[in-house]
mmCIF file of C-alpha atoms in Angstrom:
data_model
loop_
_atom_site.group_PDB
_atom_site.id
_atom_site.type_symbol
_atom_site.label_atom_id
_atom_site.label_comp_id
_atom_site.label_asym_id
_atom_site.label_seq_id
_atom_site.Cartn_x
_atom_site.Cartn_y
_atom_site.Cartn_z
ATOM 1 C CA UNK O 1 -72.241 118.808 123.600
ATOM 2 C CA UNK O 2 -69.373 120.810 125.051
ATOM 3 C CA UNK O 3 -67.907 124.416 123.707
ATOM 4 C CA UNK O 4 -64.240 125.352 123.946
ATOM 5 C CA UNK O 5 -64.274 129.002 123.053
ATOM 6 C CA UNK O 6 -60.248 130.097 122.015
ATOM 7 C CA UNK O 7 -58.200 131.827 124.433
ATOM 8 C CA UNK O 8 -55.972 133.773 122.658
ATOM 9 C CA UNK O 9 -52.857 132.211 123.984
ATOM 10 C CA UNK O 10 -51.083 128.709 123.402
ATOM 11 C CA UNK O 11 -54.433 127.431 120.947
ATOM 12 C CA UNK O 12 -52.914 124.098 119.898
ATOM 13 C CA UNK O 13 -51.676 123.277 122.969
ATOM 14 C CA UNK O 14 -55.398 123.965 124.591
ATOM 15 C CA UNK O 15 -57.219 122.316 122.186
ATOM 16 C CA UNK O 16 -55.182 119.337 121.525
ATOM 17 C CA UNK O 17 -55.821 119.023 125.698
ATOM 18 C CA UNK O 18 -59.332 119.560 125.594
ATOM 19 C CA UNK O 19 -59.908 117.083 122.587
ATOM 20 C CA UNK O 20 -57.740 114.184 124.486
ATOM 21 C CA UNK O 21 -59.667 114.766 127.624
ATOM 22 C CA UNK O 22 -63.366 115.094 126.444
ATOM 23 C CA UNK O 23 -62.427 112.150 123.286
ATOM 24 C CA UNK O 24 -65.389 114.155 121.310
ATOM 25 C CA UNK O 25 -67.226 112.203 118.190
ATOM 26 C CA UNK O 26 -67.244 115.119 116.551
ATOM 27 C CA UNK O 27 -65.023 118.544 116.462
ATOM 28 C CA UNK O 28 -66.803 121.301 114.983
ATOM 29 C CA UNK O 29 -64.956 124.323 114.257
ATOM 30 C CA UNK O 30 -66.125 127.630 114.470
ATOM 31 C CA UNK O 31 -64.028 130.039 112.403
ATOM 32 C CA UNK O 32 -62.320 130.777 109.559
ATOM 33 C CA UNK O 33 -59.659 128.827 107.352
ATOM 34 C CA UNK O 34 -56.575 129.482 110.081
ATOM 35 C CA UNK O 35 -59.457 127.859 112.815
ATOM 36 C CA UNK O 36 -59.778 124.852 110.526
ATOM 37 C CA UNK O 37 -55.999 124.739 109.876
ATOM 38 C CA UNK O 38 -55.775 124.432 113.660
ATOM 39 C CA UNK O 39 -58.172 121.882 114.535
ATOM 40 C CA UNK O 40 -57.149 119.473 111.672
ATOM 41 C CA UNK O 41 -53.924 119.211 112.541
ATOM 42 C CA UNK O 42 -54.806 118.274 115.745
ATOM 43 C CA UNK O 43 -57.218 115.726 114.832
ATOM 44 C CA UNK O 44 -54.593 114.425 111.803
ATOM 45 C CA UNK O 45 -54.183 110.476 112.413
ATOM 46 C CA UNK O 46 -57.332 110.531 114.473
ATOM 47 C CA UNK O 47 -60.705 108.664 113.296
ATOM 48 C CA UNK O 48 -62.424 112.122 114.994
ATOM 49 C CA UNK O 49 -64.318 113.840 112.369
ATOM 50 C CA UNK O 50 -64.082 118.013 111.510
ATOM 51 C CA UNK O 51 -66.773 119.715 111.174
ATOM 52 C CA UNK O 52 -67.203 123.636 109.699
ATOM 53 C CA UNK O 53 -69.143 126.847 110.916
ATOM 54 C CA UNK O 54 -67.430 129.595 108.815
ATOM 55 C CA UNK O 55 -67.137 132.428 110.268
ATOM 56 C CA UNK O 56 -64.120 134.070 108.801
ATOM 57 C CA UNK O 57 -63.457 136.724 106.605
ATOM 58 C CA UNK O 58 -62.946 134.449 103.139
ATOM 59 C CA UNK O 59 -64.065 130.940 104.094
ATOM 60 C CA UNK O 60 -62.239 129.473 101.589
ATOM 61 C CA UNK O 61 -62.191 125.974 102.855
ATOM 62 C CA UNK O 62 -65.644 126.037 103.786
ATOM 63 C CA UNK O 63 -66.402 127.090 99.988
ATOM 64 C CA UNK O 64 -64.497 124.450 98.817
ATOM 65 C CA UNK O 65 -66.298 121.493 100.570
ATOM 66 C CA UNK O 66 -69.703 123.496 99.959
ATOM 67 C CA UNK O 67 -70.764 124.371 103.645
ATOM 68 C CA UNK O 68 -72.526 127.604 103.782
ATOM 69 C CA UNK O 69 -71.885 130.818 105.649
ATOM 70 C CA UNK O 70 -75.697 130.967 107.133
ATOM 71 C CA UNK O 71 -74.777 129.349 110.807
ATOM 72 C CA UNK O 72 -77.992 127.287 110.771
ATOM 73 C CA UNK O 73 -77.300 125.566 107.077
ATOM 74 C CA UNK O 74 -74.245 125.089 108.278
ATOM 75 C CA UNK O 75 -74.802 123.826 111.565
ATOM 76 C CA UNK O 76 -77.202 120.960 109.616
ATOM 77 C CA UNK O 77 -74.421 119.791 107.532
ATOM 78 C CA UNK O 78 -72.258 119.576 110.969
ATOM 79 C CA UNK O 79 -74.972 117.631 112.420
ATOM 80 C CA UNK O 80 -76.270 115.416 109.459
ATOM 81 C CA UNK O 81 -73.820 116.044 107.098
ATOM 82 C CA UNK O 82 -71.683 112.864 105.451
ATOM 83 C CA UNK O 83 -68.231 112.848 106.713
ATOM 84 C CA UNK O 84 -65.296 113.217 103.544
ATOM 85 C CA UNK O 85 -61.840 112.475 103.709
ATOM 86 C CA UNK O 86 -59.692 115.425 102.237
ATOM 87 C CA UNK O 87 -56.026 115.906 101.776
ATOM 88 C CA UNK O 88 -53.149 117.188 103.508
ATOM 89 C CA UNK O 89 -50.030 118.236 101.880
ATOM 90 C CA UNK O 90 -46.633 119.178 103.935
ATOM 91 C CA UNK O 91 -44.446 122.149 102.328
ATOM 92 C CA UNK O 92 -40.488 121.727 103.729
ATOM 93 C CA UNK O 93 -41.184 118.684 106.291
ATOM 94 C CA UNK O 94 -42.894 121.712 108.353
ATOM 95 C CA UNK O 95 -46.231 123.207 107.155
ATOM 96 C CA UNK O 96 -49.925 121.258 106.998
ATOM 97 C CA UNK O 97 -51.586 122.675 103.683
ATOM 98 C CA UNK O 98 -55.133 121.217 103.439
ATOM 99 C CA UNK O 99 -56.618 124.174 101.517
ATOM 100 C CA UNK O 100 -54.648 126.162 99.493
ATOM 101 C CA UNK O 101 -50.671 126.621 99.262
ATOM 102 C CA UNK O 102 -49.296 129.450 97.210
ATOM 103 C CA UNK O 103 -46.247 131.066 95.632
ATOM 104 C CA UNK O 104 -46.116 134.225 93.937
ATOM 105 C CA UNK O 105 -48.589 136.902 93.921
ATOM 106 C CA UNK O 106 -51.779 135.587 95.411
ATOM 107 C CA UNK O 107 -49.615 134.674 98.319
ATOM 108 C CA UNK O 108 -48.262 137.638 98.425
ATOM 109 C CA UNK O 109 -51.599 139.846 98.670
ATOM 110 C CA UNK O 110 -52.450 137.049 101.441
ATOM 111 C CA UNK O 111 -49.724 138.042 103.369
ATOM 112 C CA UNK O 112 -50.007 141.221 102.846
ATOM 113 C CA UNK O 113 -53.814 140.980 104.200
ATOM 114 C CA UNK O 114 -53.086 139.583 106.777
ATOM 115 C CA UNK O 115 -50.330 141.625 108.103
ATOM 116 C CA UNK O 116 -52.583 144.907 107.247
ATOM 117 C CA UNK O 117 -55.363 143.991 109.848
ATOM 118 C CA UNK O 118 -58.046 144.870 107.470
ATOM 119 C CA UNK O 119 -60.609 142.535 106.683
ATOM 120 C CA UNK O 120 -62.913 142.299 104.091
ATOM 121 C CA UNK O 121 -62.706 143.506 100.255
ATOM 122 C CA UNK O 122 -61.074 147.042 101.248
ATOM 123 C CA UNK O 123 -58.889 144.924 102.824
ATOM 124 C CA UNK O 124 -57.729 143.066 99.780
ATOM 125 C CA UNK O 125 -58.293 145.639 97.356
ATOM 126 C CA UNK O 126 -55.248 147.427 99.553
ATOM 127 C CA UNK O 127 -53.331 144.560 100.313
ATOM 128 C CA UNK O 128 -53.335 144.558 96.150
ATOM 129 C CA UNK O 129 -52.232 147.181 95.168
ATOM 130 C CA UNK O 130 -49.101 147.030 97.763
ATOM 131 C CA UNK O 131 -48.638 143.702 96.206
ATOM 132 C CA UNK O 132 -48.567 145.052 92.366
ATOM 133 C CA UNK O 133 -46.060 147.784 93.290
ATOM 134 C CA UNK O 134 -43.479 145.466 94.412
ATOM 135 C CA UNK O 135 -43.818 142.209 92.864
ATOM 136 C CA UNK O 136 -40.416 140.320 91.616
ATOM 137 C CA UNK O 137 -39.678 137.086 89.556
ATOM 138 C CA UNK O 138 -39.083 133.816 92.002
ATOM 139 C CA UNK O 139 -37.708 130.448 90.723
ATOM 140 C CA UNK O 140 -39.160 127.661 92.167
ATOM 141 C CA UNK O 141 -39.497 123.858 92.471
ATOM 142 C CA UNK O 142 -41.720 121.826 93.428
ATOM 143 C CA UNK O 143 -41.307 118.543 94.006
ATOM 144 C CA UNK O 144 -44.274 115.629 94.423
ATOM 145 C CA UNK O 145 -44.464 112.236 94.334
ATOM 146 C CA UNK O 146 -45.221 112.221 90.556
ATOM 147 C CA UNK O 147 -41.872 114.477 89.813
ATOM 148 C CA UNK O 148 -40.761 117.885 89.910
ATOM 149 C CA UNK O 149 -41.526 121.031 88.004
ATOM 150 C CA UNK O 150 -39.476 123.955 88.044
ATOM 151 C CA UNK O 151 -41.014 127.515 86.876
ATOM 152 C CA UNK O 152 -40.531 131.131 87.138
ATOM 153 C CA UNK O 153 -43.457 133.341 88.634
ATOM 154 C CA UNK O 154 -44.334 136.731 89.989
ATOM 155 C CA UNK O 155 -44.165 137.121 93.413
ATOM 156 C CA UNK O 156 -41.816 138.351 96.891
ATOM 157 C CA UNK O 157 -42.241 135.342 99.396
ATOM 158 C CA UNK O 158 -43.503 132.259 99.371
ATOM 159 C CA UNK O 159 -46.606 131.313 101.620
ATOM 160 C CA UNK O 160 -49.080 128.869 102.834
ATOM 161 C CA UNK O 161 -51.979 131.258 103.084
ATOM 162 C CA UNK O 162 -55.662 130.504 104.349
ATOM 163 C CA UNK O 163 -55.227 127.254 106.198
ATOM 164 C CA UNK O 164 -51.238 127.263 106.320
ATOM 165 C CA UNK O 165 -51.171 131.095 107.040
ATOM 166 C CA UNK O 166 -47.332 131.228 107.636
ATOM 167 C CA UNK O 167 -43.890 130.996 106.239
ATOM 168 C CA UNK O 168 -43.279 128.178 104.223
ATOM 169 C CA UNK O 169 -39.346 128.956 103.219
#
């Protein structure tokens, strides 16, 4: 087993570099949704499997595929856990979603959470209100490979948050 603690500075570029050199079985990631974001895009179109520790400050992924936030429960499911295949979407030929992609105001108070550098439900509760104060009608469409839907919604920019985290237009 080898650890490759984050550096602060050129992550995907590191990573990517350790994972080719060491060709791991398994990449467990130790972090929160933008962590996981990360590392599955680097192991995208690779046979290596992803595994979670959350340690962020929502864990939404980690929710979704039912890994908990005690380190040891979690660290059993990375271990001994079955491996599932999830799925990606792209947004504009440039953005990995494999969580959650939204428009309007949830990815609003996202962004606005994440610019704030509060964590934690003070955090959101403030990145909220800002969000409810200046909130204005988008039109959007979205197009899949069942069709497209166009609708109006509440909102000020358009994000990827969680596991995209930024910009998708």
């Amino acid at each position: 087993m080898e650890f490759y603690i984050l550096s602060g500075k050129n992550h995907a570029t590191s990573v990517r570099h350790h994972i080719e050199c060491t060709k791991p079985d398994k990449v467990v990631a130790v972090g929160g949704d933008g962590t996981i974001k990360l590392v599955a895009q680097i192991l995208k179109g690779t046979s290596i499997p992803l595994a979670v520790i959350p340690t962020g400050s929502a864990n939404g992924m980690a929710k979704e595929l039912g890994v908990p936030v005690d380190a040891n429960a979690a660290l059993n499911i990375a271990v001994d856990g079955q491996v599932q295949t999830i799925d990606l979407i792209r947004i504009n030929d440039k953005e990995d979603c494999i969580h959650l992609s939204d428009i309007g105001l949830n990815a609003m108070l996202i962004k606005d959470f994440e610019d704030s550098g509060s964590r934690g439900m003070w955090g959101y509760g403030k990145a909220l209100m800002k969000v409810l104060l200046k909130k204005r009608k988008l039109h959007l469409t979205i197009k899949t490979d069942k069709g497209t839907i166009k609708r109006d919604a509440y909102g000020g920019v358009c994000q990827c948050p969680y596991v995209c985290n930024r910009g998708c237009h």
